[in-house]
Amino acid sequence: MSEFLSDADFTRFRDLIYNESGIHFSESNRTILESRLKERLKAEKIETVGQYFSHVRSDQEELKVLLDAVTTNLTRFFRNAAHWQTFENYVLPDLVKYKREKGDRKFRVWSAGCSTGEEPYTIAMQLLDLLPPGFDIEILASDLSLKSVLTGQQGFYPDSRVTGIPEKPLAKYFDKKDGGYQVKDSIKKLVTFDYHNLKHDSGKRNLDVVFCRNVLIYFDEPAQKVVVDRFWNAMANHSFLFIGHSESLFGMKTQFSFLKTDWACIYAKDV
């Protein structure tokens, strides 16, 4: 047992974080929670874990900071090439055909768990490059980490963070600045960033595509089911869901259909 974090304290924080966000800490990743708590106690100049627990319970802003601290924001532009190939070669042609038949000229996409913005900006670049003229683009990007959301809103990325972007879109959609690259307004205006906890309904409806990659792994099965059902309710009758390549809805009672394309496996809603 850790001298810093007793079993009782671990249970209290584990349950608090789960109840507030759906993020599940097991014994195997207890050390991650412990290191994040040490950082917050130091930052707040609080001496004991018990005092910090009382502080978090009485201060909603500090609770948000804690939830931010325990999330892992690992991302990059064009992450998982197979998904972008599926998006380009299967999802977009299918949706363009369907929308033309319905007379719908708006593409609505949600990047849920968008981290620092690389994913929604990749979506924006893809849509601008691949959609035929006459379609409006609306991209919602949300995350539990307010710090990450603010980074995405700013749209500035150091040189090391743009290595995954091909040369042509990098020149087309970014301006070179000292030490990095700034997303151009032509891309920024398509993306709306928002702080959002997936435990709650986003209020969005009729979404054509939802990206929620490498987020469900932080939830236990009941919380995963809640999130996936919320996606179903938010999505249009003919739409597509992307989750992480190591994630699956297998064994979950869900209304989504499993879809195996030539490039990657995704999920579809078609009612």
mmCIF file of C-alpha atoms in Angstrom:
data_model
loop_
_atom_site.group_PDB
_atom_site.id
_atom_site.type_symbol
_atom_site.label_atom_id
_atom_site.label_comp_id
_atom_site.label_asym_id
_atom_site.label_seq_id
_atom_site.Cartn_x
_atom_site.Cartn_y
_atom_site.Cartn_z
ATOM 1 C CA MET A 1 0.000 0.000 0.000
ATOM 2 C CA SER A 2 1.267 3.486 -0.860
ATOM 3 C CA GLU A 3 2.155 5.748 2.070
ATOM 4 C CA PHE A 4 0.829 8.693 0.057
ATOM 5 C CA LEU A 5 -2.458 7.198 -1.145
ATOM 6 C CA SER A 6 -4.159 4.738 1.187
ATOM 7 C CA ASP A 7 -6.613 2.145 -0.115
ATOM 8 C CA ALA A 8 -9.478 4.168 1.337
ATOM 9 C CA ASP A 9 -8.270 7.372 -0.349
ATOM 10 C CA PHE A 10 -7.766 5.561 -3.644
ATOM 11 C CA THR A 11 -11.324 4.250 -3.463
ATOM 12 C CA ARG A 12 -12.721 7.713 -2.688
ATOM 13 C CA PHE A 13 -10.954 9.394 -5.590
ATOM 14 C CA ARG A 14 -11.591 6.487 -7.954
ATOM 15 C CA ASP A 15 -15.336 6.636 -7.217
ATOM 16 C CA LEU A 16 -15.458 10.436 -7.443
ATOM 17 C CA ILE A 17 -13.718 10.487 -10.830
ATOM 18 C CA TYR A 18 -15.906 7.668 -12.127
ATOM 19 C CA ASN A 19 -19.139 9.296 -10.970
ATOM 20 C CA GLU A 20 -18.176 12.642 -12.477
ATOM 21 C CA SER A 21 -16.717 11.473 -15.790
ATOM 22 C CA GLY A 22 -17.075 7.727 -16.348
ATOM 23 C CA ILE A 23 -13.271 7.376 -16.351
ATOM 24 C CA HIS A 24 -12.356 4.185 -14.540
ATOM 25 C CA PHE A 25 -9.170 3.681 -12.512
ATOM 26 C CA SER A 26 -8.307 0.091 -11.705
ATOM 27 C CA GLU A 27 -5.568 -1.140 -9.392
ATOM 28 C CA SER A 28 -3.293 -1.535 -12.442
ATOM 29 C CA ASN A 29 -3.306 2.200 -13.199
ATOM 30 C CA ARG A 30 -3.448 3.396 -9.612
ATOM 31 C CA THR A 31 0.063 4.868 -9.895
ATOM 32 C CA ILE A 32 -1.144 7.256 -12.625
ATOM 33 C CA LEU A 33 -3.846 8.605 -10.328
ATOM 34 C CA GLU A 34 -1.363 8.879 -7.478
ATOM 35 C CA SER A 35 1.125 10.917 -9.559
ATOM 36 C CA ARG A 36 -1.614 13.284 -10.758
ATOM 37 C CA LEU A 37 -2.826 13.812 -7.192
ATOM 38 C CA LYS A 38 0.706 14.631 -6.022
ATOM 39 C CA GLU A 39 0.907 17.297 -8.744
ATOM 40 C CA ARG A 40 -2.409 18.852 -7.688
ATOM 41 C CA LEU A 41 -1.546 18.892 -3.959
ATOM 42 C CA LYS A 42 1.718 20.649 -4.761
ATOM 43 C CA ALA A 43 0.022 23.173 -7.052
ATOM 44 C CA GLU A 44 -2.694 23.953 -4.506
ATOM 45 C CA LYS A 45 -0.264 23.939 -1.559
ATOM 46 C CA ILE A 46 -2.344 21.332 0.254
ATOM 47 C CA GLU A 47 -0.614 18.939 2.633
ATOM 48 C CA THR A 48 -2.799 15.834 2.820
ATOM 49 C CA VAL A 49 -4.868 13.766 0.399
ATOM 50 C CA GLY A 50 -7.860 14.052 2.719
ATOM 51 C CA GLN A 51 -7.707 17.854 2.664
ATOM 52 C CA TYR A 52 -7.453 17.818 -1.111
ATOM 53 C CA PHE A 53 -10.488 15.515 -1.382
ATOM 54 C CA SER A 54 -12.540 17.997 0.665
ATOM 55 C CA HIS A 55 -11.229 20.803 -1.549
ATOM 56 C CA VAL A 56 -12.262 19.002 -4.748
ATOM 57 C CA ARG A 57 -15.720 18.227 -3.370
ATOM 58 C CA SER A 58 -16.348 21.894 -2.564
ATOM 59 C CA ASP A 59 -14.737 23.510 -5.619
ATOM 60 C CA GLN A 60 -16.140 22.669 -9.064
ATOM 61 C CA GLU A 61 -13.277 24.436 -10.827
ATOM 62 C CA GLU A 62 -10.671 22.317 -9.069
ATOM 63 C CA LEU A 63 -12.718 19.224 -9.914
ATOM 64 C CA LYS A 64 -12.466 20.188 -13.599
ATOM 65 C CA VAL A 65 -8.711 20.656 -13.205
ATOM 66 C CA LEU A 66 -8.387 17.214 -11.604
ATOM 67 C CA LEU A 67 -10.408 15.543 -14.370
ATOM 68 C CA ASP A 68 -8.203 17.355 -16.885
ATOM 69 C CA ALA A 69 -5.088 16.096 -15.098
ATOM 70 C CA VAL A 70 -6.108 12.424 -15.128
ATOM 71 C CA THR A 71 -6.887 12.297 -18.861
ATOM 72 C CA THR A 72 -4.166 11.374 -21.341
ATOM 73 C CA ASN A 73 -4.043 13.636 -24.385
ATOM 74 C CA LEU A 74 -2.019 11.687 -26.926
ATOM 75 C CA THR A 75 -2.811 12.631 -30.512
ATOM 76 C CA ARG A 76 -1.341 13.712 -33.831
ATOM 77 C CA PHE A 77 -2.463 14.865 -37.254
ATOM 78 C CA PHE A 78 -3.721 12.076 -39.561
ATOM 79 C CA ARG A 79 -3.360 9.532 -36.763
ATOM 80 C CA ASN A 80 -4.165 5.969 -37.932
ATOM 81 C CA ALA A 81 -3.933 6.241 -41.730
ATOM 82 C CA ALA A 82 -6.404 3.379 -42.275
ATOM 83 C CA HIS A 83 -9.188 5.448 -40.728
ATOM 84 C CA TRP A 84 -8.502 8.412 -43.008
ATOM 85 C CA GLN A 85 -8.418 6.103 -46.024
ATOM 86 C CA THR A 86 -11.805 4.745 -44.938
ATOM 87 C CA PHE A 87 -13.103 8.284 -44.446
ATOM 88 C CA GLU A 88 -11.900 9.351 -47.913
ATOM 89 C CA ASN A 89 -12.701 6.260 -49.956
ATOM 90 C CA TYR A 90 -15.840 4.892 -48.310
ATOM 91 C CA VAL A 91 -17.581 7.230 -45.866
ATOM 92 C CA LEU A 92 -17.474 10.488 -47.825
ATOM 93 C CA PRO A 93 -18.535 9.034 -51.210
ATOM 94 C CA ASP A 94 -21.390 7.191 -49.483
ATOM 95 C CA LEU A 95 -22.576 10.287 -47.609
ATOM 96 C CA VAL A 96 -22.276 12.597 -50.629
ATOM 97 C CA LYS A 97 -24.483 10.256 -52.668
ATOM 98 C CA TYR A 98 -26.988 9.882 -49.812
ATOM 99 C CA LYS A 99 -27.149 13.608 -49.088
ATOM 100 C CA ARG A 100 -27.630 14.525 -52.726
ATOM 101 C CA GLU A 101 -30.598 12.176 -52.878
ATOM 102 C CA LYS A 102 -32.039 13.777 -49.722
ATOM 103 C CA GLY A 103 -31.254 17.359 -50.748
ATOM 104 C CA ASP A 104 -29.118 17.852 -47.635
ATOM 105 C CA ARG A 105 -26.078 20.083 -48.183
ATOM 106 C CA LYS A 106 -24.557 20.128 -44.702
ATOM 107 C CA PHE A 107 -21.871 17.832 -43.284
ATOM 108 C CA ARG A 108 -21.985 17.576 -39.495
ATOM 109 C CA VAL A 109 -19.057 15.869 -37.747
ATOM 110 C CA TRP A 110 -18.212 15.484 -34.061
ATOM 111 C CA SER A 111 -14.678 14.876 -32.810
ATOM 112 C CA ALA A 112 -15.424 13.615 -29.285
ATOM 113 C CA GLY A 113 -12.318 13.560 -27.124
ATOM 114 C CA CYS A 114 -10.580 15.894 -29.566
ATOM 115 C CA SER A 115 -7.579 16.511 -27.280
ATOM 116 C CA THR A 116 -5.496 19.441 -28.591
ATOM 117 C CA GLY A 117 -7.297 19.718 -31.930
ATOM 118 C CA GLU A 118 -5.229 17.656 -34.358
ATOM 119 C CA GLU A 119 -8.134 15.313 -35.168
ATOM 120 C CA PRO A 120 -10.829 17.938 -35.915
ATOM 121 C CA TYR A 121 -8.409 19.982 -37.995
ATOM 122 C CA THR A 122 -7.510 16.816 -39.943
ATOM 123 C CA ILE A 123 -11.242 16.262 -40.524
ATOM 124 C CA ALA A 124 -11.581 19.848 -41.751
ATOM 125 C CA MET A 125 -8.666 19.487 -44.175
ATOM 126 C CA GLN A 126 -10.087 16.244 -45.514
ATOM 127 C CA LEU A 127 -13.559 17.700 -46.032
ATOM 128 C CA LEU A 128 -12.269 20.828 -47.771
ATOM 129 C CA ASP A 129 -10.084 18.752 -50.079
ATOM 130 C CA LEU A 130 -12.553 15.978 -50.859
ATOM 131 C CA LEU A 131 -16.111 17.316 -50.757
ATOM 132 C CA PRO A 132 -17.626 18.539 -54.028
ATOM 133 C CA PRO A 133 -18.666 22.223 -54.137
ATOM 134 C CA GLY A 134 -21.899 23.297 -52.494
ATOM 135 C CA PHE A 135 -21.632 21.541 -49.136
ATOM 136 C CA ASP A 136 -21.463 23.373 -45.797
ATOM 137 C CA ILE A 137 -19.152 21.960 -43.121
ATOM 138 C CA GLU A 138 -19.848 21.982 -39.382
ATOM 139 C CA ILE A 139 -17.350 20.327 -37.028
ATOM 140 C CA LEU A 140 -17.801 20.103 -33.261
ATOM 141 C CA ALA A 141 -14.644 19.341 -31.275
ATOM 142 C CA SER A 142 -15.019 18.571 -27.574
ATOM 143 C CA ASP A 143 -12.890 17.301 -24.729
ATOM 144 C CA LEU A 144 -12.923 16.873 -20.955
ATOM 145 C CA SER A 145 -9.594 18.713 -20.795
ATOM 146 C CA LEU A 146 -10.168 22.463 -20.851
ATOM 147 C CA LYS A 147 -6.440 23.026 -21.353
ATOM 148 C CA SER A 148 -6.513 20.869 -24.497
ATOM 149 C CA VAL A 149 -9.607 22.628 -25.822
ATOM 150 C CA LEU A 150 -7.896 26.015 -25.441
ATOM 151 C CA THR A 151 -4.841 24.717 -27.324
ATOM 152 C CA GLY A 152 -7.105 23.549 -30.128
ATOM 153 C CA GLN A 153 -8.894 26.899 -30.252
ATOM 154 C CA GLN A 154 -5.559 28.682 -30.549
ATOM 155 C CA GLY A 155 -4.528 26.409 -33.422
ATOM 156 C CA PHE A 156 -0.771 26.834 -33.034
ATOM 157 C CA TYR A 157 1.425 23.720 -33.166
ATOM 158 C CA PRO A 158 5.215 23.430 -32.672
ATOM 159 C CA ASP A 159 7.275 22.030 -35.553
ATOM 160 C CA SER A 160 7.418 18.632 -33.853
ATOM 161 C CA ARG A 161 3.609 18.334 -33.825
ATOM 162 C CA VAL A 162 3.007 18.763 -37.567
ATOM 163 C CA THR A 163 5.244 15.930 -38.758
ATOM 164 C CA GLY A 164 2.248 13.799 -39.826
ATOM 165 C CA ILE A 165 0.834 16.414 -42.205
ATOM 166 C CA PRO A 166 1.708 15.910 -45.895
ATOM 167 C CA GLU A 167 3.576 18.781 -47.536
ATOM 168 C CA LYS A 168 0.679 20.003 -49.688
ATOM 169 C CA PRO A 169 -1.972 20.457 -46.955
ATOM 170 C CA LEU A 170 0.669 21.860 -44.594
ATOM 171 C CA ALA A 171 1.395 24.650 -47.077
ATOM 172 C CA LYS A 172 -2.283 25.105 -47.942
ATOM 173 C CA TYR A 173 -3.826 25.235 -44.481
ATOM 174 C CA PHE A 174 -1.037 26.484 -42.157
ATOM 175 C CA ASP A 175 1.085 29.608 -41.847
ATOM 176 C CA LYS A 176 4.700 29.132 -40.734
ATOM 177 C CA LYS A 177 5.446 31.030 -37.526
ATOM 178 C CA ASP A 178 8.439 31.142 -35.210
ATOM 179 C CA GLY A 179 8.834 27.668 -33.765
ATOM 180 C CA GLY A 180 5.764 26.171 -35.394
ATOM 181 C CA TYR A 181 2.683 26.479 -37.549
ATOM 182 C CA GLN A 182 -0.600 28.391 -37.174
ATOM 183 C CA VAL A 183 -3.849 26.951 -38.546
ATOM 184 C CA LYS A 184 -5.325 29.321 -41.142
ATOM 185 C CA ASP A 185 -8.715 30.937 -40.584
ATOM 186 C CA SER A 186 -10.157 28.971 -43.534
ATOM 187 C CA ILE A 187 -9.827 25.857 -41.353
ATOM 188 C CA LYS A 188 -10.408 27.389 -37.914
ATOM 189 C CA LYS A 189 -13.819 28.793 -38.860
ATOM 190 C CA LEU A 190 -15.106 25.273 -39.575
ATOM 191 C CA VAL A 191 -14.343 23.928 -36.090
ATOM 192 C CA THR A 192 -16.188 24.834 -32.887
ATOM 193 C CA PHE A 193 -14.330 23.772 -29.736
ATOM 194 C CA ASP A 194 -16.243 23.059 -26.555
ATOM 195 C CA TYR A 195 -15.547 21.669 -23.079
ATOM 196 C CA HIS A 196 -17.757 18.600 -22.772
ATOM 197 C CA ASN A 197 -18.060 15.632 -20.446
ATOM 198 C CA LEU A 198 -19.212 12.533 -22.373
ATOM 199 C CA LYS A 199 -21.149 11.480 -19.292
ATOM 200 C CA HIS A 200 -23.716 14.091 -20.351
ATOM 201 C CA ASP A 201 -25.779 14.575 -23.506
ATOM 202 C CA SER A 202 -24.064 16.916 -25.971
ATOM 203 C CA GLY A 203 -27.402 18.232 -27.247
ATOM 204 C CA LYS A 204 -26.216 17.614 -30.824
ATOM 205 C CA ARG A 205 -28.421 15.792 -33.317
ATOM 206 C CA ASN A 206 -28.273 14.638 -36.953
ATOM 207 C CA LEU A 207 -24.492 14.149 -36.936
ATOM 208 C CA ASP A 208 -23.155 12.417 -40.053
ATOM 209 C CA VAL A 209 -19.897 11.165 -38.561
ATOM 210 C CA VAL A 210 -18.652 10.784 -34.990
ATOM 211 C CA PHE A 211 -14.982 10.235 -34.205
ATOM 212 C CA CYS A 212 -14.390 8.977 -30.670
ATOM 213 C CA ARG A 213 -11.031 7.253 -30.887
ATOM 214 C CA ASN A 214 -9.072 5.918 -27.913
ATOM 215 C CA VAL A 215 -11.530 7.348 -25.400
ATOM 216 C CA LEU A 216 -13.764 4.379 -24.565
ATOM 217 C CA ILE A 217 -10.746 2.491 -23.192
ATOM 218 C CA TYR A 218 -10.846 4.778 -20.133
ATOM 219 C CA PHE A 219 -14.417 3.708 -19.282
ATOM 220 C CA ASP A 220 -15.734 0.491 -17.810
ATOM 221 C CA GLU A 221 -18.450 -1.412 -19.715
ATOM 222 C CA PRO A 222 -21.518 0.311 -18.197
ATOM 223 C CA ALA A 223 -20.044 3.766 -18.869
ATOM 224 C CA GLN A 224 -19.058 2.723 -22.404
ATOM 225 C CA LYS A 225 -22.648 1.652 -23.062
ATOM 226 C CA VAL A 226 -23.984 5.029 -21.892
ATOM 227 C CA VAL A 227 -21.572 6.917 -24.152
ATOM 228 C CA VAL A 228 -22.270 4.736 -27.200
ATOM 229 C CA ASP A 229 -26.037 5.094 -26.725
ATOM 230 C CA ARG A 230 -25.615 8.871 -26.543
ATOM 231 C CA PHE A 231 -23.735 8.753 -29.846
ATOM 232 C CA TRP A 232 -26.608 6.786 -31.396
ATOM 233 C CA ASN A 233 -29.102 9.443 -30.288
ATOM 234 C CA ALA A 234 -26.894 12.262 -31.582
ATOM 235 C CA MET A 235 -26.328 10.740 -35.019
ATOM 236 C CA ALA A 236 -28.373 11.006 -38.198
ATOM 237 C CA ASN A 237 -30.328 8.013 -39.510
ATOM 238 C CA HIS A 238 -27.545 7.285 -42.022
ATOM 239 C CA SER A 239 -24.184 7.934 -40.354
ATOM 240 C CA PHE A 240 -20.848 6.471 -39.276
ATOM 241 C CA LEU A 241 -18.917 6.005 -36.021
ATOM 242 C CA PHE A 242 -15.112 5.752 -35.753
ATOM 243 C CA ILE A 243 -13.609 4.368 -32.532
ATOM 244 C CA GLY A 244 -9.979 3.478 -31.762
ATOM 245 C CA HIS A 245 -8.374 0.560 -33.585
ATOM 246 C CA SER A 246 -7.898 -1.217 -30.242
ATOM 247 C CA GLU A 247 -11.514 -0.581 -29.190
ATOM 248 C CA SER A 248 -14.598 -2.603 -30.059
ATOM 249 C CA LEU A 249 -18.342 -2.696 -29.475
ATOM 250 C CA PHE A 250 -18.221 -6.490 -29.604
ATOM 251 C CA GLY A 251 -20.361 -7.995 -26.862
ATOM 252 C CA MET A 252 -22.146 -4.713 -26.191
ATOM 253 C CA LYS A 253 -25.895 -4.497 -26.777
ATOM 254 C CA THR A 254 -25.855 -1.672 -29.280
ATOM 255 C CA GLN A 255 -27.868 -0.764 -32.356
ATOM 256 C CA PHE A 256 -24.790 0.056 -34.453
ATOM 257 C CA SER A 257 -23.839 -2.252 -37.323
ATOM 258 C CA PHE A 258 -20.269 -3.486 -37.654
ATOM 259 C CA LEU A 259 -18.832 -2.401 -41.008
ATOM 260 C CA LYS A 260 -15.650 -3.882 -42.480
ATOM 261 C CA THR A 261 -14.236 -1.782 -45.303
ATOM 262 C CA ASP A 262 -11.140 -2.419 -47.423
ATOM 263 C CA TRP A 263 -9.143 -0.185 -45.089
ATOM 264 C CA ALA A 264 -10.529 -0.367 -41.550
ATOM 265 C CA CYS A 265 -13.466 -1.512 -39.434
ATOM 266 C CA ILE A 266 -15.978 1.130 -38.346
ATOM 267 C CA TYR A 267 -19.625 1.225 -37.235
ATOM 268 C CA ALA A 268 -22.731 2.414 -39.053
ATOM 269 C CA LYS A 269 -26.167 3.673 -38.123
ATOM 270 C CA ASP A 270 -28.725 3.030 -40.837
ATOM 271 C CA VAL A 271 -32.416 3.185 -39.916
#
